[in-house]
mmCIF file of C-alpha atoms and ligand atoms in Angstrom:
data_model
loop_
_atom_site.group_PDB
_atom_site.id
_atom_site.type_symbol
_atom_site.label_atom_id
_atom_site.label_comp_id
_atom_site.label_asym_id
_atom_site.label_seq_id
_atom_site.Cartn_x
_atom_site.Cartn_y
_atom_site.Cartn_z
ATOM 1 C CA MET A 208 56.398 32.238 -25.608
ATOM 2 C CA GLU A 209 59.298 34.232 -24.031
ATOM 3 C CA PRO A 210 59.750 33.185 -20.345
ATOM 4 C CA SER A 211 59.409 36.793 -19.488
ATOM 5 C CA GLN A 212 55.772 36.874 -21.131
ATOM 6 C CA LEU A 213 54.757 34.116 -18.597
ATOM 7 C CA LYS A 214 55.097 36.159 -15.648
ATOM 8 C CA ILE A 215 52.199 38.750 -14.895
ATOM 9 C CA LYS A 216 53.261 42.389 -14.944
ATOM 10 C CA SER A 217 51.679 45.328 -13.630
ATOM 11 C CA TYR A 218 52.204 49.014 -13.751
ATOM 12 C CA GLU A 219 51.067 51.449 -11.058
ATOM 13 C CA LEU A 220 51.500 55.200 -11.003
ATOM 14 C CA PRO A 221 50.373 57.121 -8.059
ATOM 15 C CA THR A 222 51.586 60.533 -9.323
ATOM 16 C CA VAL A 223 49.918 63.456 -10.984
ATOM 17 C CA ILE A 224 52.362 65.041 -13.372
ATOM 18 C CA LYS A 225 52.076 68.808 -14.109
ATOM 19 C CA HIS A 226 54.656 70.278 -16.507
ATOM 20 C CA GLY A 227 55.558 73.214 -18.570
ATOM 21 C CA VAL A 228 57.259 76.519 -18.548
ATOM 22 C CA GLY A 229 56.373 78.325 -15.334
ATOM 23 C CA ALA A 230 54.742 75.324 -13.857
ATOM 24 C CA LEU A 231 56.302 76.329 -10.335
ATOM 25 C CA GLY A 232 53.637 78.835 -10.277
ATOM 26 C CA ALA A 233 51.014 75.999 -9.257
ATOM 27 C CA LEU A 234 52.980 74.981 -6.278
ATOM 28 C CA GLY A 235 50.736 76.647 -3.812
ATOM 29 C CA GLU A 236 47.602 75.252 -5.317
ATOM 30 C CA GLU A 237 48.759 71.937 -5.857
ATOM 31 C CA THR A 238 49.983 71.738 -2.349
ATOM 32 C CA ALA A 239 46.874 73.048 -0.784
ATOM 33 C CA ARG A 240 44.776 70.588 -3.133
ATOM 34 C CA LEU A 241 46.384 67.778 -1.410
ATOM 35 C CA GLY A 242 45.208 68.889 1.938
ATOM 36 C CA ILE A 243 48.637 69.906 3.214
ATOM 37 C CA ARG A 244 48.601 72.689 5.688
ATOM 38 C CA ARG A 245 52.155 72.739 7.154
ATOM 39 C CA PRO A 246 54.723 71.627 4.489
ATOM 40 C CA LEU A 247 58.210 70.761 5.233
ATOM 41 C CA VAL A 248 60.272 72.009 2.347
ATOM 42 C CA VAL A 249 63.030 69.296 1.786
ATOM 43 C CA THR A 250 66.058 70.739 -0.166
ATOM 44 C CA ASP A 251 69.741 71.523 0.118
ATOM 45 C CA LYS A 252 71.702 74.719 0.770
ATOM 46 C CA GLY A 253 72.730 75.166 -2.876
ATOM 47 C CA MET A 254 69.029 75.282 -3.798
ATOM 48 C CA VAL A 255 68.377 77.825 -1.048
ATOM 49 C CA ALA A 256 71.206 79.825 -2.714
ATOM 50 C CA THR A 257 69.477 80.029 -6.099
ATOM 51 C CA GLY A 258 66.446 81.604 -4.645
ATOM 52 C CA HIS A 259 64.040 79.133 -5.674
ATOM 53 C CA VAL A 260 63.271 77.860 -2.209
ATOM 54 C CA ASP A 261 62.343 81.401 -1.239
ATOM 55 C CA ARG A 262 60.096 81.656 -4.119
ATOM 56 C CA ALA A 263 58.545 78.198 -3.531
ATOM 57 C CA ALA A 264 57.879 79.394 0.210
ATOM 58 C CA SER A 265 56.330 82.503 -1.035
ATOM 59 C CA LEU A 266 53.912 80.528 -3.382
ATOM 60 C CA LEU A 267 52.907 78.310 -0.280
ATOM 61 C CA LYS A 268 52.349 81.229 2.089
ATOM 62 C CA ALA A 269 50.154 82.954 -0.883
ATOM 63 C CA HIS A 270 47.828 79.967 -0.450
ATOM 64 C CA GLY A 271 47.779 80.314 3.188
ATOM 65 C CA LEU A 272 50.061 77.460 3.884
ATOM 66 C CA GLU A 273 52.737 77.625 6.939
ATOM 67 C CA PRO A 274 56.046 76.049 5.268
ATOM 68 C CA ALA A 275 59.238 75.277 7.151
ATOM 69 C CA VAL A 276 62.451 74.642 5.277
ATOM 70 C CA PHE A 277 64.644 71.576 5.935
ATOM 71 C CA ASP A 278 67.965 72.449 3.948
ATOM 72 C CA GLY A 279 70.034 69.481 5.342
ATOM 73 C CA VAL A 280 70.006 67.367 2.118
ATOM 74 C CA VAL A 281 73.392 66.885 0.544
ATOM 75 C CA GLY A 282 74.492 64.693 -2.523
ATOM 76 C CA ASN A 283 74.325 60.731 -1.949
ATOM 77 C CA PRO A 284 72.267 61.392 1.310
ATOM 78 C CA SER A 285 72.741 59.022 4.182
ATOM 79 C CA ILE A 286 70.496 57.373 6.910
ATOM 80 C CA HIS A 287 71.550 60.262 9.073
ATOM 81 C CA HIS A 288 70.200 63.016 6.664
ATOM 82 C CA VAL A 289 66.975 61.109 6.573
ATOM 83 C CA ALA A 290 66.825 60.855 10.401
ATOM 84 C CA ARG A 291 67.471 64.698 10.751
ATOM 85 C CA GLY A 292 64.662 65.394 8.097
ATOM 86 C CA SER A 293 62.142 63.249 10.050
ATOM 87 C CA GLU A 294 63.111 65.318 13.178
ATOM 88 C CA ALA A 295 62.450 68.486 11.278
ATOM 89 C CA TYR A 296 59.166 66.867 10.013
ATOM 90 C CA ARG A 297 57.949 66.308 13.555
ATOM 91 C CA ASP A 298 59.402 69.506 15.242
ATOM 92 C CA HIS A 299 57.330 71.626 12.580
ATOM 93 C CA ARG A 300 54.277 69.288 13.021
ATOM 94 C CA ALA A 301 54.218 68.921 9.202
ATOM 95 C CA ASP A 302 51.293 67.342 7.417
ATOM 96 C CA GLY A 303 53.316 66.794 4.002
ATOM 97 C CA MET A 304 56.267 67.774 2.082
ATOM 98 C CA VAL A 305 57.537 69.552 -0.899
ATOM 99 C CA ALA A 306 60.989 68.444 -2.258
ATOM 100 C CA ILE A 307 62.679 70.882 -4.424
ATOM 101 C CA GLY A 308 66.152 69.882 -5.893
ATOM 102 C CA GLY A 309 67.667 66.640 -7.681
ATOM 103 C CA GLY A 310 67.272 63.028 -6.807
ATOM 104 C CA SER A 311 68.854 63.528 -3.339
ATOM 105 C CA SER A 312 66.278 65.946 -2.195
ATOM 106 C CA MET A 313 63.561 63.840 -3.590
ATOM 107 C CA ASP A 314 64.643 60.590 -2.452
ATOM 108 C CA THR A 315 65.376 62.325 1.097
ATOM 109 C CA ALA A 316 61.781 63.547 1.208
ATOM 110 C CA LYS A 317 60.547 59.966 0.204
ATOM 111 C CA ALA A 318 62.553 58.328 2.788
ATOM 112 C CA ILE A 319 61.438 60.980 5.584
ATOM 113 C CA GLY A 320 57.936 60.146 4.263
ATOM 114 C CA VAL A 321 58.528 56.273 5.151
ATOM 115 C CA GLU A 322 60.015 57.081 8.503
ATOM 116 C CA VAL A 323 57.200 59.317 9.891
ATOM 117 C CA ALA A 324 54.564 57.217 8.447
ATOM 118 C CA HIS A 325 55.769 53.739 9.820
ATOM 119 C CA GLY A 326 58.073 54.811 12.833
ATOM 120 C CA GLY A 327 61.369 53.103 12.953
ATOM 121 C CA LYS A 328 64.509 53.950 10.903
ATOM 122 C CA ILE A 329 64.717 53.851 6.979
ATOM 123 C CA LEU A 330 67.126 51.133 7.226
ATOM 124 C CA ASP A 331 64.474 48.722 8.432
ATOM 125 C CA TYR A 332 62.673 49.207 5.122
ATOM 126 C CA GLU A 333 65.402 48.258 2.844
ATOM 127 C CA TYR A 334 64.354 46.446 -0.371
ATOM 128 C CA GLY A 335 63.890 42.838 0.845
ATOM 129 C CA HIS A 336 63.411 43.615 4.403
ATOM 130 C CA THR A 337 59.934 45.047 6.159
ATOM 131 C CA PRO A 338 57.570 45.742 3.419
ATOM 132 C CA LEU A 339 55.981 49.132 3.330
ATOM 133 C CA SER A 340 52.471 49.096 4.619
ATOM 134 C CA ARG A 341 51.522 52.671 4.690
ATOM 135 C CA ARG A 342 51.375 55.589 2.133
ATOM 136 C CA ILE A 343 53.813 58.293 2.880
ATOM 137 C CA PRO A 344 52.378 61.715 3.522
ATOM 138 C CA PRO A 345 51.446 63.850 0.603
ATOM 139 C CA LEU A 346 54.573 64.835 -1.307
ATOM 140 C CA VAL A 347 54.944 67.273 -4.104
ATOM 141 C CA CYS A 348 58.224 66.964 -5.992
ATOM 142 C CA VAL A 349 59.806 69.765 -7.737
ATOM 143 C CA PRO A 350 62.763 68.491 -9.866
ATOM 144 C CA THR A 351 65.572 70.926 -10.756
ATOM 145 C CA THR A 352 68.192 68.662 -12.782
ATOM 146 C CA SER A 353 66.364 66.612 -15.426
ATOM 147 C CA GLY A 354 68.217 63.478 -14.412
ATOM 148 C CA THR A 355 67.042 60.968 -11.628
ATOM 149 C CA GLY A 356 63.286 61.168 -12.641
ATOM 150 C CA SER A 357 62.806 60.529 -8.815
ATOM 151 C CA GLU A 358 59.489 62.817 -9.180
ATOM 152 C CA VAL A 359 57.984 59.883 -10.671
ATOM 153 C CA THR A 360 59.850 56.675 -9.496
ATOM 154 C CA LEU A 361 58.631 54.472 -6.631
ATOM 155 C CA TRP A 362 62.223 54.368 -5.352
ATOM 156 C CA SER A 363 64.219 56.133 -2.723
ATOM 157 C CA VAL A 364 68.252 55.629 -2.846
ATOM 158 C CA ILE A 365 69.881 56.179 0.618
ATOM 159 C CA THR A 366 73.562 55.646 1.796
ATOM 160 C CA ASP A 367 74.397 53.368 4.607
ATOM 161 C CA PRO A 368 77.753 54.631 5.732
ATOM 162 C CA THR A 369 78.514 51.461 7.815
ATOM 163 C CA ARG A 370 78.285 49.173 4.804
ATOM 164 C CA GLN A 371 79.500 51.892 2.371
ATOM 165 C CA ILE A 372 76.631 51.000 -0.054
ATOM 166 C CA LYS A 373 73.579 52.638 -1.462
ATOM 167 C CA PHE A 374 70.213 50.783 -0.738
ATOM 168 C CA ASN A 375 66.859 51.020 -2.125
ATOM 169 C CA VAL A 376 63.611 51.334 -0.449
ATOM 170 C CA GLY A 377 60.569 51.385 -2.644
ATOM 171 C CA GLY A 378 57.021 50.237 -3.901
ATOM 172 C CA PRO A 379 54.107 52.305 -4.944
ATOM 173 C CA LEU A 380 53.396 53.484 -1.522
ATOM 174 C CA ILE A 381 56.337 55.765 -1.727
ATOM 175 C CA GLY A 382 55.547 57.604 -4.921
ATOM 176 C CA PRO A 383 55.251 61.299 -4.834
ATOM 177 C CA HIS A 384 51.550 62.343 -5.023
ATOM 178 C CA VAL A 385 52.248 65.290 -7.352
ATOM 179 C CA ALA A 386 55.282 65.992 -9.655
ATOM 180 C CA LEU A 387 55.713 69.872 -10.670
ATOM 181 C CA ILE A 388 58.092 69.975 -13.642
ATOM 182 C CA ASP A 389 59.312 73.349 -14.610
ATOM 183 C CA PRO A 390 62.033 73.340 -17.113
ATOM 184 C CA LEU A 391 63.168 76.987 -15.868
ATOM 185 C CA LEU A 392 64.553 75.701 -12.601
ATOM 186 C CA ALA A 393 67.241 73.726 -14.840
ATOM 187 C CA VAL A 394 68.284 76.734 -16.695
ATOM 188 C CA GLY A 395 70.892 77.737 -14.129
ATOM 189 C CA LEU A 396 72.268 74.360 -14.005
ATOM 190 C CA PRO A 397 76.143 74.165 -14.902
ATOM 191 C CA PRO A 398 77.126 72.135 -18.073
ATOM 192 C CA HIS A 399 78.791 69.290 -16.355
ATOM 193 C CA LEU A 400 75.791 68.575 -14.050
ATOM 194 C CA THR A 401 73.600 68.982 -17.098
ATOM 195 C CA ALA A 402 75.607 66.237 -18.578
ATOM 196 C CA PHE A 403 75.857 63.898 -15.586
ATOM 197 C CA THR A 404 72.251 64.098 -14.791
ATOM 198 C CA GLY A 405 71.193 63.962 -18.490
ATOM 199 C CA MET A 406 73.241 60.543 -18.890
ATOM 200 C CA ASP A 407 71.567 59.323 -15.710
ATOM 201 C CA ALA A 408 68.251 59.616 -17.542
ATOM 202 C CA LEU A 409 69.384 58.109 -20.353
ATOM 203 C CA SER A 410 70.872 55.106 -18.428
ATOM 204 C CA HIS A 411 67.463 54.740 -16.761
ATOM 205 C CA ALA A 412 65.773 54.454 -20.296
ATOM 206 C CA VAL A 413 68.366 52.111 -21.536
ATOM 207 C CA GLU A 414 68.555 49.811 -18.630
ATOM 208 C CA CYS A 415 64.699 49.689 -17.913
ATOM 209 C CA PHE A 416 64.268 49.005 -21.842
ATOM 210 C CA THR A 417 66.650 46.179 -22.038
ATOM 211 C CA CYS A 418 66.309 44.340 -18.516
ATOM 212 C CA ALA A 419 63.995 41.432 -17.650
ATOM 213 C CA TYR A 420 61.391 43.677 -16.123
ATOM 214 C CA ALA A 421 60.550 45.515 -19.378
ATOM 215 C CA GLN A 422 57.028 45.532 -20.629
ATOM 216 C CA PRO A 423 55.095 47.386 -23.324
ATOM 217 C CA PHE A 424 54.348 50.637 -21.290
ATOM 218 C CA THR A 425 57.930 51.092 -20.036
ATOM 219 C CA ASP A 426 59.283 50.361 -23.368
ATOM 220 C CA ALA A 427 57.257 53.135 -24.897
ATOM 221 C CA VAL A 428 58.385 55.604 -22.517
ATOM 222 C CA ALA A 429 61.889 54.336 -22.439
ATOM 223 C CA LEU A 430 62.242 54.876 -26.207
ATOM 224 C CA LEU A 431 60.834 58.327 -26.376
ATOM 225 C CA ALA A 432 63.123 59.235 -23.306
ATOM 226 C CA MET A 433 66.303 58.126 -25.528
ATOM 227 C CA GLU A 434 64.911 60.022 -28.437
ATOM 228 C CA TYR A 435 64.520 63.193 -26.253
ATOM 229 C CA VAL A 436 68.308 62.845 -24.883
ATOM 230 C CA GLY A 437 69.520 62.081 -28.427
ATOM 231 C CA LYS A 438 67.936 65.158 -29.595
ATOM 232 C CA SER A 439 68.442 67.512 -26.722
ATOM 233 C CA LEU A 440 71.175 66.751 -24.149
ATOM 234 C CA ARG A 441 74.282 68.077 -26.247
ATOM 235 C CA VAL A 442 72.071 71.305 -26.811
ATOM 236 C CA ALA A 443 71.193 71.658 -23.087
ATOM 237 C CA PHE A 444 74.954 71.061 -22.181
ATOM 238 C CA ALA A 445 76.176 73.605 -25.085
ATOM 239 C CA ASN A 446 73.583 76.279 -24.144
ATOM 240 C CA GLY A 447 72.020 75.970 -20.805
ATOM 241 C CA GLN A 448 69.467 78.874 -21.730
ATOM 242 C CA ASP A 449 67.788 76.973 -24.364
ATOM 243 C CA VAL A 450 64.446 76.504 -22.660
ATOM 244 C CA ASP A 451 63.093 74.047 -25.470
ATOM 245 C CA ALA A 452 66.214 71.821 -24.685
ATOM 246 C CA ARG A 453 65.657 72.202 -21.276
ATOM 247 C CA TYR A 454 62.136 71.271 -21.428
ATOM 248 C CA THR A 455 62.894 68.231 -23.699
ATOM 249 C CA MET A 456 65.485 67.049 -21.101
ATOM 250 C CA ALA A 457 62.917 67.457 -18.221
ATOM 251 C CA MET A 458 60.598 65.175 -20.236
ATOM 252 C CA ALA A 459 63.391 62.793 -20.888
ATOM 253 C CA ALA A 460 64.105 62.313 -17.234
ATOM 254 C CA MET A 461 60.379 62.025 -16.171
ATOM 255 C CA LEU A 462 59.715 59.461 -18.950
ATOM 256 C CA ALA A 463 62.878 57.633 -18.079
ATOM 257 C CA GLY A 464 61.664 57.551 -14.424
ATOM 258 C CA LEU A 465 58.459 56.185 -15.467
ATOM 259 C CA ALA A 466 60.349 53.444 -17.506
ATOM 260 C CA TYR A 467 61.394 52.075 -13.909
ATOM 261 C CA GLY A 468 57.809 51.408 -13.214
ATOM 262 C CA SER A 469 57.877 49.157 -9.922
ATOM 263 C CA GLU A 470 60.769 47.271 -10.865
ATOM 264 C CA SER A 471 64.532 48.057 -10.735
ATOM 265 C CA ALA A 472 67.191 48.526 -13.439
ATOM 266 C CA GLY A 473 70.387 46.340 -14.222
ATOM 267 C CA ALA A 474 74.335 46.290 -14.076
ATOM 268 C CA VAL A 475 74.688 50.023 -14.566
ATOM 269 C CA HIS A 476 72.904 51.141 -11.630
ATOM 270 C CA ALA A 477 74.123 47.874 -9.485
ATOM 271 C CA MET A 478 77.729 49.207 -10.216
ATOM 272 C CA ALA A 479 76.927 52.767 -9.512
ATOM 273 C CA GLN A 480 75.144 52.418 -6.500
ATOM 274 C CA SER A 481 77.503 50.064 -4.942
ATOM 275 C CA PHE A 482 80.377 52.096 -5.951
ATOM 276 C CA GLY A 483 78.803 55.528 -4.889
ATOM 277 C CA GLY A 484 78.312 54.183 -1.498
ATOM 278 C CA GLY A 485 82.128 54.196 -0.909
ATOM 279 C CA PHE A 486 83.026 57.042 -3.088
ATOM 280 C CA ASP A 487 81.319 60.181 -2.660
ATOM 281 C CA VAL A 488 80.967 60.926 -6.556
ATOM 282 C CA HIS A 489 77.890 62.194 -8.523
ATOM 283 C CA HIS A 490 75.621 59.395 -9.292
ATOM 284 C CA GLY A 491 74.961 60.807 -12.897
ATOM 285 C CA TYR A 492 78.682 60.636 -13.503
ATOM 286 C CA LEU A 493 78.871 57.169 -12.538
ATOM 287 C CA THR A 494 75.873 55.755 -14.371
ATOM 288 C CA GLY A 495 76.862 57.988 -17.656
ATOM 289 C CA ILE A 496 80.510 56.632 -17.640
ATOM 290 C CA MET A 497 79.380 53.126 -16.981
ATOM 291 C CA LEU A 498 76.489 53.005 -19.490
ATOM 292 C CA ALA A 499 78.623 52.305 -22.697
ATOM 293 C CA PRO A 500 80.861 49.595 -21.020
ATOM 294 C CA CYS A 501 77.931 47.782 -19.445
ATOM 295 C CA SER A 502 75.892 48.052 -22.655
ATOM 296 C CA GLU A 503 78.825 46.631 -24.687
ATOM 297 C CA TYR A 504 78.817 43.787 -22.086
ATOM 298 C CA ASN A 505 75.059 43.168 -22.384
ATOM 299 C CA LEU A 506 74.211 43.472 -25.930
ATOM 300 C CA LEU A 507 74.509 40.128 -26.669
ATOM 301 C CA GLY A 508 71.800 39.323 -24.201
ATOM 302 C CA ASN A 509 69.242 41.322 -26.221
ATOM 303 C CA PRO A 510 70.752 42.550 -29.572
ATOM 304 C CA GLY A 511 67.371 43.490 -31.030
ATOM 305 C CA LYS A 512 66.742 46.169 -28.217
ATOM 306 C CA TYR A 513 70.026 47.787 -28.468
ATOM 307 C CA ALA A 514 69.569 48.001 -32.176
ATOM 308 C CA ARG A 515 66.480 49.985 -31.348
ATOM 309 C CA ILE A 516 68.342 52.143 -29.039
ATOM 310 C CA ALA A 517 70.640 53.214 -31.760
ATOM 311 C CA VAL A 518 67.794 54.291 -33.728
ATOM 312 C CA ALA A 519 66.411 56.132 -30.948
ATOM 313 C CA LEU A 520 69.761 57.857 -30.495
ATOM 314 C CA GLY A 521 69.618 58.933 -34.063
ATOM 315 C CA GLU A 522 71.779 56.287 -35.509
ATOM 316 C CA ASP A 523 71.316 55.325 -39.167
ATOM 317 C CA VAL A 524 71.150 51.347 -38.969
ATOM 318 C CA ARG A 525 69.353 50.930 -42.286
ATOM 319 C CA GLY A 526 70.904 47.544 -44.064
ATOM 320 C CA LEU A 527 72.880 46.687 -41.091
ATOM 321 C CA PRO A 528 72.569 43.019 -39.373
ATOM 322 C CA THR A 529 71.029 43.507 -35.835
ATOM 323 C CA LEU A 530 74.286 42.933 -33.931
ATOM 324 C CA GLU A 531 76.062 45.504 -36.047
ATOM 325 C CA ALA A 532 73.384 47.918 -35.367
ATOM 326 C CA ALA A 533 73.232 47.215 -31.720
ATOM 327 C CA ARG A 534 76.978 47.999 -31.563
ATOM 328 C CA ARG A 535 76.183 51.322 -33.194
ATOM 329 C CA GLY A 536 73.855 51.950 -30.465
ATOM 330 C CA VAL A 537 76.655 51.401 -27.764
ATOM 331 C CA ALA A 538 79.066 53.638 -29.887
ATOM 332 C CA ALA A 539 76.270 56.292 -29.917
ATOM 333 C CA MET A 540 76.220 56.182 -25.918
ATOM 334 C CA ALA A 541 80.080 56.536 -25.850
ATOM 335 C CA ALA A 542 80.022 59.358 -28.267
ATOM 336 C CA LEU A 543 77.645 61.030 -25.763
ATOM 337 C CA THR A 544 80.070 60.932 -22.996
ATOM 338 C CA ARG A 545 82.882 62.193 -25.121
ATOM 339 C CA ASP A 546 81.020 65.210 -26.438
ATOM 340 C CA LEU A 547 79.752 65.913 -22.971
ATOM 341 C CA GLU A 548 83.319 65.807 -21.692
ATOM 342 C CA PHE A 549 83.004 63.249 -19.132
ATOM 343 C CA PRO A 550 86.304 63.171 -17.254
ATOM 344 C CA PRO A 551 88.300 59.729 -17.242
ATOM 345 C CA PHE A 552 86.953 57.259 -14.526
ATOM 346 C CA CYS A 553 90.085 56.886 -12.470
ATOM 347 C CA ASP A 554 91.105 60.713 -12.330
ATOM 348 C CA PHE A 555 87.444 61.703 -11.424
ATOM 349 C CA THR A 556 86.813 58.980 -8.759
ATOM 350 C CA GLY A 557 90.140 58.073 -7.266
ATOM 351 C CA ALA A 558 89.446 54.627 -7.685
ATOM 352 C CA ARG A 559 92.255 52.107 -8.859
ATOM 353 C CA PRO A 560 92.648 48.716 -10.595
ATOM 354 C CA ALA A 561 93.634 47.108 -7.270
ATOM 355 C CA ASP A 562 89.960 48.059 -6.032
ATOM 356 C CA ILE A 563 88.319 46.066 -8.822
ATOM 357 C CA PRO A 564 87.815 42.604 -7.202
ATOM 358 C CA ARG A 565 86.215 44.372 -4.019
ATOM 359 C CA LEU A 566 83.907 46.559 -6.249
ATOM 360 C CA ALA A 567 83.086 43.613 -8.389
ATOM 361 C CA LYS A 568 81.804 41.768 -5.512
ATOM 362 C CA LEU A 569 79.760 44.830 -4.210
ATOM 363 C CA ALA A 570 78.017 45.336 -7.620
ATOM 364 C CA GLU A 571 77.208 41.509 -7.647
ATOM 365 C CA ALA A 572 75.609 41.646 -4.280
ATOM 366 C CA ASP A 573 73.527 44.567 -5.470
ATOM 367 C CA PRO A 574 69.741 43.543 -6.108
ATOM 368 C CA GLN A 575 69.718 45.229 -9.420
ATOM 369 C CA THR A 576 72.042 42.617 -10.814
ATOM 370 C CA VAL A 577 69.019 40.248 -11.140
ATOM 371 C CA GLY A 578 67.233 41.990 -13.946
ATOM 372 C CA ASN A 579 70.265 42.535 -16.143
ATOM 373 C CA PRO A 580 69.818 41.451 -19.675
ATOM 374 C CA ARG A 581 72.975 39.249 -19.773
ATOM 375 C CA LEU A 582 73.652 37.252 -16.724
ATOM 376 C CA ILE A 583 76.388 38.566 -14.771
ATOM 377 C CA ASP A 584 78.488 37.864 -11.739
ATOM 378 C CA ALA A 585 81.667 39.352 -10.066
ATOM 379 C CA ARG A 586 83.764 38.016 -12.938
ATOM 380 C CA GLY A 587 81.590 39.957 -15.435
ATOM 381 C CA TYR A 588 81.787 43.128 -13.240
ATOM 382 C CA GLU A 589 85.474 42.917 -13.057
ATOM 383 C CA LYS A 590 85.702 42.931 -16.938
ATOM 384 C CA ILE A 591 83.720 46.087 -17.036
ATOM 385 C CA TYR A 592 85.746 47.751 -14.370
ATOM 386 C CA ALA A 593 88.674 46.994 -16.305
ATOM 387 C CA ARG A 594 87.309 48.633 -19.449
ATOM 388 C CA LEU A 595 86.417 51.521 -17.250
ATOM 389 C CA MET A 596 89.932 51.933 -15.869
ATOM 390 C CA GLY A 597 91.424 51.801 -19.284
ATOM 391 C CA GLY A 598 92.053 48.027 -19.755
HETATM 392 FE FE1 FE2 B 751 70.206 56.604 -11.736
#
């Protein structure tokens, strides 16, 4: 028996998932059903400009609810944005939340939920510190980017500017109560963001499928998420108006989010999160660009699973030895980032080879290093960073 089978595993999903074209129309009803009367709408200014927030507020008011909008979320939100959101929650005397946007808005809402339910600061509840003991207030998540899957994950990722890292807070108590997934909300997403967020979804599926925490349920959802990305991400990038492709990508992101379960990912997220704490770069760009080089490093740790990834991404591996099929899977990931026109790493991030030793140490210290399919330390991360920077 494999050592991984000797550990008891569990899967807990606290989230009701409603999805489909026009699903946003159920927002008032779903929010009211949770007993919320005074929702705080957690979002960012860009989302307000799209008109989606006004529409959401109207839907809430139509059910007799009294919403207030907190639009202070930014990309890579910090502990300070969370603190401001908690203040807005208390000022409004809110009794629940509606998060509209990408992972930043949903993760901020979860973190606000932790602060208002427990008192104290979100930093107190960093993974490995004080465990969460209370359920967050009712939360409806409305994703708009088809990437993070945060609408169903049990994690919130927040930046600590002092340490220049992102840290995780999580567990079943933080899971959203309702995920309302409407592909029409992603129709206006520009191609580069479609590419970044879609590759983030793929990285969740690949990492959770191959890491030490994988189990039959997470394997099942991860494989379908990969198939959906293989089938639809290029189409959504090329024609953002294609509602079928948008819906398939929305489902890919949700399924990949479910692949997380209550565990974490691996080297891609260890690198992306430790890097993203110091460089203000889109998380999906980082995970997307890091996915193939990390997988190239990792595939020796579990060639059979990387071979299945190749099949899920549409590669014909019939007759190939397992290791060769696994390499096809990695090549398929790299081909995706090329087709999606990912800019080169140093140009886009501003990182330089001189930064590698420091970045590698930060990645090694990230808790997500532990589940990686191939044992990895700072030396391993240095190799991957060198590949990313053209070495
Ligand atoms: Fe991610």
